[in-house]
Amino acid sequence: MEIRKGPARFSLKELRTNMIQAKDLEVTIGRLAMEEEWEPQGPTPFPGIKDLRAWDFKFLSRYKPFYAPFCDLCCLCTYGKCDLTAGRRGACGIDIKTQQARIVLLACCIGAATHTAHARHLLEHLLLKYGEDYPINLGPEIECEMPHVRLVCGIKPKTLGDLTYILDYCEEQIVQCLAAVHTGQEGNYLDFESKALHMGMIDHVAMEVADVEQIITYGYPKGDPNAPLTEIGCGCVDVTKPLTLSIGHNVAPSIEIIDYLRKAGLGEPGQAIEVAGLCCTAHDMTRYTNQAKIIGPMSYELRFIRSGIADVIVLDEQCIRTDAVEEAWRVKTPVIAANERACYGLPDLTELPVEAIVNKLVRREIKGAAIFDPEKVGAVAVLTALRMQPLRKKYKAIPDIDQIKQAASPCTFCSKCRRNCPWDLPTDEAVNAAKHGNIEPLAQLYDRCIGCGRCEEACPQHIPVHSLIVAAGERKFKTEKFKVRVGRGPILDTEIREVGAPIVLGEIPGVVAYVGCANWPTPMSDVGRMAYEFARRGYIVTSTGCSAMAIAFYKDEEGRSPYEVFGGGFLRGELSNEGSCVANPHISDACIKIAYIYARRNLRGNYEEIADYILNRVGACGVAWGAMSQKAASIATGFNRIGVPVIVGPQGLKYRRLYLGRVEDEESFKVYDARTGERVFVGPAPEHLVYVAETVEECMVWTAKLCIRPSDTTKGRMIKLTNYVDLYKKFYGKLPEDLPMLVRTEADIPVTFKDEIMEFLKAKGWQPHPMPSIDPTMLERLIRVKRV
Amino acid sequence: MASILPSRTSPYETGNIPGPQMALSPDKAPTIYAALTKRAKNPLLIVGKYVLEFELDGKLLIDYAIEIARKRDMPIVATAHTLKGFLERNFPAVSMGLVDIVNRLQDPNFTVDPRKPPPHDLVLFLGITYQFASQGLSTLKHFAPHLKTITLCKWYHPNADWSFPNVKNEEWKQLLEAFIKALG
């Protein structure tokens, strides 16, 4: 018997030594609680970098990396800067293509590391609070509780303590992949891509850990399709009350704020004190109590800080403006940095008594304090807000409407603000109009502005352009209030049983996930417009993070938010909010569970087979319309590795890499029919794995198209084509040119367009596909009857 | 602080400085670009969403695009959802997403127009979201050595081979009209 490393388990029927005599002895190394044999172990438990490389290369031969260099230089080592333009190599020998892949891997490492560190930090806090034996129980309707962990790691964790081993694995993989980025290490772009895919997969595992640990301990909804509605928007807080504002993603200190309120007899959030949040931590606060308030996505940070409404700001981690402390200081709001990964230069006052810290903050002796004890953060935040509110009187940095003209008066119309705006918004024209007394153009920018503040940085006259936009939109800012569904968490096994078959057969036209950040090319309500349209068409629509918030900002003709119109289930024509960024794997988990529950495929350490299943059968598509962060890069790449295509908005091309198919290369779109072993052309299904759309219209057409799969039945393909053709005709004005590849038999043709499509196909010389119905797979080993 | 680069020919988005190789933007751009277009064996015009949104003195950008294409019997690839505008004008544009066409243009054996042998040796961009176009041009700069790129937008695009400078609408209109006139 050879044991290379733990964890491992073996049993001895009989052991006799001079000292010991034992029968049926079971020995466990490396872990206290070992796995039960709940399923045969698959080929790749705890995969390392190389273990899924063959699978990656297989699908990268269809979805070839497409690179759009964001910078022609490499400046990562002292040889540089090296000019890699158009085929030149750097001092280390790297070329521009490989360099792009390297940077993509770096982004994915950052994304995966961020979620893993988040999960680890929260886990350590929760282990202290709840103990390592705290059971993982997601309720009676979720038996398959951590599909990604089962699939990737091949284990079934039972307690909070078990999650430690999973994070150990994630951390090791991140270190391995990050090491590959070093100068003179990996040297092939496909291998960099394989590692980026590996990081994407690890990211989904880490996020799953992060979300499950908080669901089970904080009592969040456990997949509740009827999770309550709560309020979102600046207008949902009572500005006459003291207000704590949490920004970030790691909810532990915010939970302690709520707990402290309760312990101190101050009631629920919203009674004596408003407890509000920005970005994902706000989602997670409302999962704890829907009396907490969501101000909005990341794009609302600057405007809300400057509004002066917050009496104390708690920063936890991720997607926080790095000038938050300076901005808060301008409006006399003290800041608490609650996470060692985001200290903001503030003094560590963790060891001081609560009252002493509060005194320092209230007397403005310091701009803020770092406090690395979440419980203490809760107490300090509440007490500081109570004492600051009467002193600050909601002091703000945003001018009143009647001050706008004066503030705009130095404008020379140089247009530098506009040229520094990521979206080329006409800030120059708007400020110049305000200078002449017309603030309407500024007000019109309110919905389009992503709140980055770059316009102000560029202005040689130091005009506070962003503040003027917010001031001009003040009425909207102060009153906007929408309804969002509280993050429900995982998808129920019972829901998968209901929708598994119709998804695989195509009779539910697809699962669309609106995910990601707030770098939106159009008003954020467009995310809601798209979600509304696809829910209305009978797709299963899911959402997370800033996109889940954006959906709430859309109102239908009756003034209802999409969350008020559609149910919150993972069901046909419903719209769910899974929660914060770390709730993303519940969406990929739903795809995995379709393979597990509906198709009865084994999950345990069986990644390749399940990814192959999802790519060929589960018509799911992610949409990250405002993708911005490295986390979004790794999340999307994780979706890709499990077989789910993703569409990003136009800024998404700055991630430098897409995975694009070329359907005219028919060989690359052939799969095996597992029943016969024959190679069959399946058409563009799906055509790409990462695609960029320039407009909402293009995005909607591609969303429908990327839900098409080889496994669709004729009825399913007909339903999917009905949506695709209908959207294409509506926005593009004709029938799509790729119909001959997507229509396999006459029975696939949508009834409503039958005559028109038949005529079109006839003109194109279309012939029915020789094998319209197959059991598709890209894995040779899954062929049941080998051809001789 | 003074800017080192002249405003007209510095990247339109201030921070979009890709590297040492940036677009040429000659004084007589319309004449030179017209000469390059006339000399090209298989030129291609790619247009984006702004062709349906931008007007210059009441004339939509899409009408400029069609005029340019007709002058040289040049195919147009209508990206995003712009195909509808061409259909309304009875112009036979090819619909394709920007990344799809740019991806194919890396291939020297690809041509949009089956009447002309590949490759496309000159690609003109018009009306595409600035940063999206910038990234597409970057791909062509690095991976399509068989072609040259010209942008006809009102922004200086560093990743193109040839670009108009940063101009206001009035001057842009003049540049486009001069270009069309010079096409013959």
PDB file of C-alpha atoms in Angstrom, chain A residues 180-425:
ATOM      1  CA  ALA A 180       2.737  29.990 -14.082  1.00  0.00           C
ATOM      2  CA  VAL A 181       2.468  33.724 -14.782  1.00  0.00           C
ATOM      3  CA  HIS A 182       6.065  34.377 -13.727  1.00  0.00           C
ATOM      4  CA  THR A 183       8.543  35.468 -16.381  1.00  0.00           C
ATOM      5  CA  GLY A 184      10.011  32.475 -18.170  1.00  0.00           C
ATOM      6  CA  GLN A 185       7.415  30.053 -16.890  1.00  0.00           C
ATOM      7  CA  GLU A 186       4.465  29.012 -19.091  1.00  0.00           C
ATOM      8  CA  GLY A 187       5.069  29.852 -22.742  1.00  0.00           C
ATOM      9  CA  ASN A 188       2.046  28.749 -24.739  1.00  0.00           C
ATOM     10  CA  TYR A 189      -1.204  30.630 -25.041  1.00  0.00           C
ATOM     11  CA  LEU A 190      -3.386  27.529 -25.001  1.00  0.00           C
ATOM     12  CA  ASP A 191      -1.748  26.355 -21.806  1.00  0.00           C
ATOM     13  CA  PHE A 192      -2.329  29.760 -20.258  1.00  0.00           C
ATOM     14  CA  GLU A 193      -5.965  29.452 -21.301  1.00  0.00           C
ATOM     15  CA  SER A 194      -6.234  26.000 -19.777  1.00  0.00           C
ATOM     16  CA  LYS A 195      -4.947  27.412 -16.508  1.00  0.00           C
ATOM     17  CA  ALA A 196      -7.346  30.349 -16.732  1.00  0.00           C
ATOM     18  CA  LEU A 197     -10.182  27.859 -17.163  1.00  0.00           C
ATOM     19  CA  HIS A 198      -8.824  25.976 -14.172  1.00  0.00           C
ATOM     20  CA  MET A 199      -8.942  29.175 -12.131  1.00  0.00           C
ATOM     21  CA  GLY A 200     -12.481  29.831 -13.295  1.00  0.00           C
ATOM     22  CA  MET A 201     -13.499  26.414 -12.061  1.00  0.00           C
ATOM     23  CA  ILE A 202     -11.723  26.927  -8.730  1.00  0.00           C
ATOM     24  CA  ASP A 203     -13.467  30.274  -8.421  1.00  0.00           C
ATOM     25  CA  HIS A 204     -16.876  28.618  -8.629  1.00  0.00           C
ATOM     26  CA  VAL A 205     -15.848  26.122  -5.945  1.00  0.00           C
ATOM     27  CA  ALA A 206     -14.658  28.920  -3.648  1.00  0.00           C
ATOM     28  CA  MET A 207     -17.766  31.000  -4.242  1.00  0.00           C
ATOM     29  CA  GLU A 208     -19.932  28.011  -3.483  1.00  0.00           C
ATOM     30  CA  VAL A 209     -18.132  27.595  -0.170  1.00  0.00           C
ATOM     31  CA  ALA A 210     -18.476  31.307   0.597  1.00  0.00           C
ATOM     32  CA  ASP A 211     -22.188  31.360  -0.031  1.00  0.00           C
ATOM     33  CA  VAL A 212     -23.107  28.047   1.586  1.00  0.00           C
ATOM     34  CA  GLU A 213     -21.237  28.898   4.784  1.00  0.00           C
ATOM     35  CA  GLN A 214     -23.185  32.129   5.166  1.00  0.00           C
ATOM     36  CA  ILE A 215     -26.510  30.592   4.184  1.00  0.00           C
ATOM     37  CA  ILE A 216     -26.319  27.854   6.779  1.00  0.00           C
ATOM     38  CA  THR A 217     -25.035  29.963   9.654  1.00  0.00           C
ATOM     39  CA  TYR A 218     -26.851  33.245   9.116  1.00  0.00           C
ATOM     40  CA  GLY A 219     -30.160  31.620   8.287  1.00  0.00           C
ATOM     41  CA  TYR A 220     -30.454  33.055   4.785  1.00  0.00           C
ATOM     42  CA  PRO A 221     -33.197  31.755   2.491  1.00  0.00           C
ATOM     43  CA  LYS A 222     -32.327  28.211   1.468  1.00  0.00           C
ATOM     44  CA  GLY A 223     -33.449  28.273  -2.107  1.00  0.00           C
ATOM     45  CA  ASP A 224     -36.757  29.926  -1.281  1.00  0.00           C
ATOM     46  CA  PRO A 225     -38.544  30.833  -4.534  1.00  0.00           C
ATOM     47  CA  ASN A 226     -40.774  33.089  -2.472  1.00  0.00           C
ATOM     48  CA  ALA A 227     -37.954  34.988  -0.792  1.00  0.00           C
ATOM     49  CA  PRO A 228     -39.403  38.341   0.253  1.00  0.00           C
ATOM     50  CA  LEU A 229     -39.150  41.564  -1.673  1.00  0.00           C
ATOM     51  CA  THR A 230     -37.145  44.397  -0.231  1.00  0.00           C
ATOM     52  CA  GLU A 231     -36.391  47.963  -1.209  1.00  0.00           C
ATOM     53  CA  ILE A 232     -33.560  49.309  -3.299  1.00  0.00           C
ATOM     54  CA  GLY A 233     -32.607  52.861  -4.222  1.00  0.00           C
ATOM     55  CA  CYS A 234     -31.439  55.988  -2.476  1.00  0.00           C
ATOM     56  CA  GLY A 235     -35.031  56.887  -1.722  1.00  0.00           C
ATOM     57  CA  CYS A 236     -35.614  53.816   0.423  1.00  0.00           C
ATOM     58  CA  VAL A 237     -33.825  55.179   3.487  1.00  0.00           C
ATOM     59  CA  ASP A 238     -35.223  57.639   6.012  1.00  0.00           C
ATOM     60  CA  VAL A 239     -32.600  60.373   5.924  1.00  0.00           C
ATOM     61  CA  THR A 240     -33.748  61.809   9.240  1.00  0.00           C
ATOM     62  CA  LYS A 241     -32.365  58.756  11.027  1.00  0.00           C
ATOM     63  CA  PRO A 242     -28.759  57.824  11.735  1.00  0.00           C
ATOM     64  CA  LEU A 243     -27.481  55.587   8.959  1.00  0.00           C
ATOM     65  CA  THR A 244     -24.709  53.012   8.708  1.00  0.00           C
ATOM     66  CA  LEU A 245     -23.509  52.288   5.201  1.00  0.00           C
ATOM     67  CA  SER A 246     -21.651  49.094   4.407  1.00  0.00           C
ATOM     68  CA  ILE A 247     -19.712  48.816   1.163  1.00  0.00           C
ATOM     69  CA  GLY A 248     -18.241  45.674  -0.309  1.00  0.00           C
ATOM     70  CA  HIS A 249     -18.880  41.957  -0.343  1.00  0.00           C
ATOM     71  CA  ASN A 250     -17.962  40.319   2.951  1.00  0.00           C
ATOM     72  CA  VAL A 251     -21.029  40.576   5.102  1.00  0.00           C
ATOM     73  CA  ALA A 252     -19.668  39.554   8.515  1.00  0.00           C
ATOM     74  CA  PRO A 253     -19.310  43.091   9.994  1.00  0.00           C
ATOM     75  CA  SER A 254     -22.685  44.151   8.614  1.00  0.00           C
ATOM     76  CA  ILE A 255     -24.378  41.190  10.261  1.00  0.00           C
ATOM     77  CA  GLU A 256     -22.748  42.260  13.514  1.00  0.00           C
ATOM     78  CA  ILE A 257     -24.227  45.740  13.073  1.00  0.00           C
ATOM     79  CA  ILE A 258     -27.695  44.227  12.863  1.00  0.00           C
ATOM     80  CA  ASP A 259     -27.019  41.888  15.799  1.00  0.00           C
ATOM     81  CA  TYR A 260     -25.735  44.768  17.902  1.00  0.00           C
ATOM     82  CA  LEU A 261     -28.877  46.791  17.194  1.00  0.00           C
ATOM     83  CA  ARG A 262     -30.977  43.896  18.418  1.00  0.00           C
ATOM     84  CA  LYS A 263     -28.821  43.263  21.478  1.00  0.00           C
ATOM     85  CA  ALA A 264     -28.771  46.952  22.390  1.00  0.00           C
ATOM     86  CA  GLY A 265     -32.550  47.189  22.242  1.00  0.00           C
ATOM     87  CA  LEU A 266     -32.486  49.447  19.188  1.00  0.00           C
ATOM     88  CA  GLY A 267     -34.830  47.191  17.279  1.00  0.00           C
ATOM     89  CA  GLU A 268     -34.622  46.089  13.696  1.00  0.00           C
ATOM     90  CA  PRO A 269     -32.817  48.041  10.995  1.00  0.00           C
ATOM     91  CA  GLY A 270     -34.917  51.009   9.985  1.00  0.00           C
ATOM     92  CA  GLN A 271     -36.386  51.587  13.427  1.00  0.00           C
ATOM     93  CA  ALA A 272     -33.839  53.661  15.346  1.00  0.00           C
ATOM     94  CA  ILE A 273     -31.103  53.379  12.740  1.00  0.00           C
ATOM     95  CA  GLU A 274     -31.070  52.762   9.017  1.00  0.00           C
ATOM     96  CA  VAL A 275     -28.730  49.933   8.012  1.00  0.00           C
ATOM     97  CA  ALA A 276     -27.912  50.243   4.342  1.00  0.00           C
ATOM     98  CA  GLY A 277     -25.433  48.766   1.933  1.00  0.00           C
ATOM     99  CA  LEU A 278     -23.859  49.242  -1.455  1.00  0.00           C
ATOM    100  CA  CYS A 279     -22.773  46.464  -3.785  1.00  0.00           C
ATOM    101  CA  CYS A 280     -23.004  42.783  -2.857  1.00  0.00           C
ATOM    102  CA  THR A 281     -22.730  43.155   0.894  1.00  0.00           C
ATOM    103  CA  ALA A 282     -26.103  44.887   0.661  1.00  0.00           C
ATOM    104  CA  HIS A 283     -27.626  41.805  -0.980  1.00  0.00           C
ATOM    105  CA  ASP A 284     -26.286  39.664   1.815  1.00  0.00           C
ATOM    106  CA  MET A 285     -27.579  41.984   4.537  1.00  0.00           C
ATOM    107  CA  THR A 286     -31.087  41.719   3.137  1.00  0.00           C
ATOM    108  CA  ARG A 287     -30.791  37.937   3.074  1.00  0.00           C
ATOM    109  CA  TYR A 288     -30.310  38.243   6.854  1.00  0.00           C
ATOM    110  CA  THR A 289     -33.202  40.670   7.317  1.00  0.00           C
ATOM    111  CA  ASN A 290     -35.162  42.383   4.622  1.00  0.00           C
ATOM    112  CA  GLN A 291     -35.378  45.451   6.851  1.00  0.00           C
ATOM    113  CA  ALA A 292     -31.848  46.314   5.760  1.00  0.00           C
ATOM    114  CA  LYS A 293     -31.731  48.511   2.665  1.00  0.00           C
ATOM    115  CA  ILE A 294     -29.924  48.227  -0.645  1.00  0.00           C
ATOM    116  CA  ILE A 295     -28.799  51.609  -1.944  1.00  0.00           C
ATOM    117  CA  GLY A 296     -27.607  50.305  -5.271  1.00  0.00           C
ATOM    118  CA  PRO A 297     -24.743  48.824  -7.242  1.00  0.00           C
ATOM    119  CA  MET A 298     -21.108  49.867  -7.268  1.00  0.00           C
ATOM    120  CA  SER A 299     -21.885  52.777  -9.599  1.00  0.00           C
ATOM    121  CA  TYR A 300     -23.784  54.423  -6.723  1.00  0.00           C
ATOM    122  CA  GLU A 301     -20.817  54.550  -4.330  1.00  0.00           C
ATOM    123  CA  LEU A 302     -19.507  57.982  -5.147  1.00  0.00           C
ATOM    124  CA  ARG A 303     -22.880  59.675  -5.380  1.00  0.00           C
ATOM    125  CA  PHE A 304     -24.126  58.180  -2.129  1.00  0.00           C
ATOM    126  CA  ILE A 305     -20.980  58.933  -0.143  1.00  0.00           C
ATOM    127  CA  ARG A 306     -21.055  62.518  -1.381  1.00  0.00           C
ATOM    128  CA  SER A 307     -24.745  62.829  -0.548  1.00  0.00           C
ATOM    129  CA  GLY A 308     -23.636  62.800   3.074  1.00  0.00           C
ATOM    130  CA  ILE A 309     -26.549  60.601   4.098  1.00  0.00           C
ATOM    131  CA  ALA A 310     -24.279  58.017   5.735  1.00  0.00           C
ATOM    132  CA  ASP A 311     -23.207  58.782   9.298  1.00  0.00           C
ATOM    133  CA  VAL A 312     -20.619  56.028   9.321  1.00  0.00           C
ATOM    134  CA  ILE A 313     -19.203  53.903   6.522  1.00  0.00           C
ATOM    135  CA  VAL A 314     -18.032  50.338   6.986  1.00  0.00           C
ATOM    136  CA  LEU A 315     -15.743  49.015   4.270  1.00  0.00           C
ATOM    137  CA  ASP A 316     -15.362  45.279   4.099  1.00  0.00           C
ATOM    138  CA  GLU A 317     -13.780  44.074   0.844  1.00  0.00           C
ATOM    139  CA  GLN A 318     -13.884  44.099  -2.975  1.00  0.00           C
ATOM    140  CA  CYS A 319     -15.158  46.715  -5.394  1.00  0.00           C
ATOM    141  CA  ILE A 320     -14.778  49.550  -2.897  1.00  0.00           C
ATOM    142  CA  ARG A 321     -13.665  52.875  -4.304  1.00  0.00           C
ATOM    143  CA  THR A 322     -10.104  53.282  -3.150  1.00  0.00           C
ATOM    144  CA  ASP A 323     -10.722  56.967  -2.478  1.00  0.00           C
ATOM    145  CA  ALA A 324     -13.631  56.137  -0.185  1.00  0.00           C
ATOM    146  CA  VAL A 325     -11.856  57.399   2.927  1.00  0.00           C
ATOM    147  CA  GLU A 326     -10.988  60.751   1.335  1.00  0.00           C
ATOM    148  CA  GLU A 327     -14.466  61.169  -0.092  1.00  0.00           C
ATOM    149  CA  ALA A 328     -16.034  60.311   3.247  1.00  0.00           C
ATOM    150  CA  TRP A 329     -13.746  62.759   5.055  1.00  0.00           C
ATOM    151  CA  ARG A 330     -15.044  65.561   2.813  1.00  0.00           C
ATOM    152  CA  VAL A 331     -18.557  64.977   4.133  1.00  0.00           C
ATOM    153  CA  LYS A 332     -17.442  64.345   7.699  1.00  0.00           C
ATOM    154  CA  THR A 333     -18.356  60.667   7.635  1.00  0.00           C
ATOM    155  CA  PRO A 334     -15.996  58.453   9.634  1.00  0.00           C
ATOM    156  CA  VAL A 335     -14.892  55.192   8.071  1.00  0.00           C
ATOM    157  CA  ILE A 336     -14.275  51.750   9.525  1.00  0.00           C
ATOM    158  CA  ALA A 337     -12.094  49.362   7.538  1.00  0.00           C
ATOM    159  CA  ALA A 338     -13.147  45.906   8.641  1.00  0.00           C
ATOM    160  CA  ASN A 339     -10.982  43.633   6.565  1.00  0.00           C
ATOM    161  CA  GLU A 340      -7.234  43.181   6.522  1.00  0.00           C
ATOM    162  CA  ARG A 341      -7.232  42.985   2.726  1.00  0.00           C
ATOM    163  CA  ALA A 342      -8.556  46.539   2.566  1.00  0.00           C
ATOM    164  CA  CYS A 343      -7.017  48.603   5.367  1.00  0.00           C
ATOM    165  CA  TYR A 344      -6.951  51.954   3.529  1.00  0.00           C
ATOM    166  CA  GLY A 345      -4.025  53.218   5.579  1.00  0.00           C
ATOM    167  CA  LEU A 346      -6.170  53.514   8.674  1.00  0.00           C
ATOM    168  CA  PRO A 347      -4.741  52.850  12.159  1.00  0.00           C
ATOM    169  CA  ASP A 348      -5.451  49.441  13.628  1.00  0.00           C
ATOM    170  CA  LEU A 349      -7.616  50.122  16.683  1.00  0.00           C
ATOM    171  CA  THR A 350      -8.897  46.574  17.113  1.00  0.00           C
ATOM    172  CA  GLU A 351      -7.512  46.316  20.629  1.00  0.00           C
ATOM    173  CA  LEU A 352      -8.975  49.594  21.907  1.00  0.00           C
ATOM    174  CA  PRO A 353     -12.255  49.577  23.845  1.00  0.00           C
ATOM    175  CA  VAL A 354     -15.346  50.375  21.797  1.00  0.00           C
ATOM    176  CA  GLU A 355     -15.973  53.703  23.506  1.00  0.00           C
ATOM    177  CA  ALA A 356     -12.418  54.877  22.888  1.00  0.00           C
ATOM    178  CA  ILE A 357     -12.661  54.133  19.169  1.00  0.00           C
ATOM    179  CA  VAL A 358     -16.026  55.853  18.921  1.00  0.00           C
ATOM    180  CA  ASN A 359     -14.638  58.947  20.646  1.00  0.00           C
ATOM    181  CA  LYS A 360     -11.747  59.179  18.204  1.00  0.00           C
ATOM    182  CA  LEU A 361     -14.078  58.872  15.244  1.00  0.00           C
ATOM    183  CA  VAL A 362     -16.706  61.278  16.521  1.00  0.00           C
ATOM    184  CA  ARG A 363     -14.117  63.905  17.483  1.00  0.00           C
ATOM    185  CA  ARG A 364     -12.608  63.546  13.984  1.00  0.00           C
ATOM    186  CA  GLU A 365      -9.184  62.816  15.439  1.00  0.00           C
ATOM    187  CA  ILE A 366      -8.764  60.266  12.671  1.00  0.00           C
ATOM    188  CA  LYS A 367     -10.361  59.765   9.277  1.00  0.00           C
ATOM    189  CA  GLY A 368     -11.236  56.250  10.212  1.00  0.00           C
ATOM    190  CA  ALA A 369     -10.190  53.124  12.022  1.00  0.00           C
ATOM    191  CA  ALA A 370      -9.215  49.641  11.019  1.00  0.00           C
ATOM    192  CA  ILE A 371     -11.023  47.164  13.235  1.00  0.00           C
ATOM    193  CA  PHE A 372     -10.412  43.507  12.490  1.00  0.00           C
ATOM    194  CA  ASP A 373     -13.023  42.124  14.843  1.00  0.00           C
ATOM    195  CA  PRO A 374     -16.465  42.026  13.192  1.00  0.00           C
ATOM    196  CA  GLU A 375     -18.327  42.116  16.523  1.00  0.00           C
ATOM    197  CA  LYS A 376     -16.474  45.230  17.560  1.00  0.00           C
ATOM    198  CA  VAL A 377     -17.175  46.776  14.171  1.00  0.00           C
ATOM    199  CA  GLY A 378     -20.892  46.243  14.802  1.00  0.00           C
ATOM    200  CA  ALA A 379     -20.806  48.077  18.114  1.00  0.00           C
ATOM    201  CA  VAL A 380     -18.536  50.888  16.939  1.00  0.00           C
ATOM    202  CA  ALA A 381     -20.553  51.478  13.772  1.00  0.00           C
ATOM    203  CA  VAL A 382     -23.874  51.769  15.573  1.00  0.00           C
ATOM    204  CA  LEU A 383     -22.595  53.967  18.392  1.00  0.00           C
ATOM    205  CA  THR A 384     -20.684  56.195  15.989  1.00  0.00           C
ATOM    206  CA  ALA A 385     -23.722  56.655  13.743  1.00  0.00           C
ATOM    207  CA  LEU A 386     -25.869  57.594  16.726  1.00  0.00           C
ATOM    208  CA  ARG A 387     -23.393  60.211  17.904  1.00  0.00           C
ATOM    209  CA  MET A 388     -22.383  61.532  14.494  1.00  0.00           C
ATOM    210  CA  GLN A 389     -25.860  62.124  13.139  1.00  0.00           C
ATOM    211  CA  PRO A 390     -26.669  65.247  15.183  1.00  0.00           C
ATOM    212  CA  LEU A 391     -23.143  66.576  14.654  1.00  0.00           C
ATOM    213  CA  ARG A 392     -22.991  66.049  10.906  1.00  0.00           C
ATOM    214  CA  LYS A 393     -26.545  67.076  10.060  1.00  0.00           C
ATOM    215  CA  LYS A 394     -26.135  65.101   6.833  1.00  0.00           C
ATOM    216  CA  TYR A 395     -23.348  67.397   5.628  1.00  0.00           C
ATOM    217  CA  LYS A 396     -22.971  66.830   1.907  1.00  0.00           C
ATOM    218  CA  ALA A 397     -20.554  67.475  -0.945  1.00  0.00           C
ATOM    219  CA  ILE A 398     -23.146  67.690  -3.677  1.00  0.00           C
ATOM    220  CA  PRO A 399     -24.201  71.239  -4.535  1.00  0.00           C
ATOM    221  CA  ASP A 400     -27.815  72.353  -4.381  1.00  0.00           C
ATOM    222  CA  ILE A 401     -29.609  72.786  -7.690  1.00  0.00           C
ATOM    223  CA  ASP A 402     -29.323  76.557  -7.509  1.00  0.00           C
ATOM    224  CA  GLN A 403     -25.536  76.263  -7.115  1.00  0.00           C
ATOM    225  CA  ILE A 404     -25.027  74.223 -10.278  1.00  0.00           C
ATOM    226  CA  LYS A 405     -24.764  77.166 -12.641  1.00  0.00           C
ATOM    227  CA  GLN A 406     -22.100  78.816 -10.541  1.00  0.00           C
ATOM    228  CA  ALA A 407     -20.143  75.566 -10.136  1.00  0.00           C
ATOM    229  CA  ALA A 408     -20.229  75.051 -13.908  1.00  0.00           C
ATOM    230  CA  SER A 409     -19.236  78.610 -14.742  1.00  0.00           C
ATOM    231  CA  PRO A 410     -15.452  77.974 -15.119  1.00  0.00           C
ATOM    232  CA  CYS A 411     -16.134  75.498 -17.946  1.00  0.00           C
ATOM    233  CA  THR A 412     -14.142  76.316 -21.090  1.00  0.00           C
ATOM    234  CA  PHE A 413     -15.724  73.521 -23.123  1.00  0.00           C
ATOM    235  CA  CYS A 414     -12.348  71.833 -23.543  1.00  0.00           C
ATOM    236  CA  SER A 415     -14.087  68.402 -23.567  1.00  0.00           C
ATOM    237  CA  LYS A 416     -11.417  66.757 -21.439  1.00  0.00           C
ATOM    238  CA  CYS A 417     -14.139  65.447 -19.107  1.00  0.00           C
ATOM    239  CA  ARG A 418     -15.827  63.715 -22.003  1.00  0.00           C
ATOM    240  CA  ARG A 419     -12.610  62.296 -23.376  1.00  0.00           C
ATOM    241  CA  ASN A 420     -11.843  60.755 -20.018  1.00  0.00           C
ATOM    242  CA  CYS A 421     -15.325  59.265 -19.633  1.00  0.00           C
ATOM    243  CA  PRO A 422     -15.312  55.479 -20.209  1.00  0.00           C
ATOM    244  CA  TRP A 423     -18.594  55.833 -22.105  1.00  0.00           C
ATOM    245  CA  ASP A 424     -17.944  59.108 -23.893  1.00  0.00           C
ATOM    246  CA  LEU A 425     -20.971  60.662 -22.219  1.00  0.00           C
TER     247      LEU A 425
END
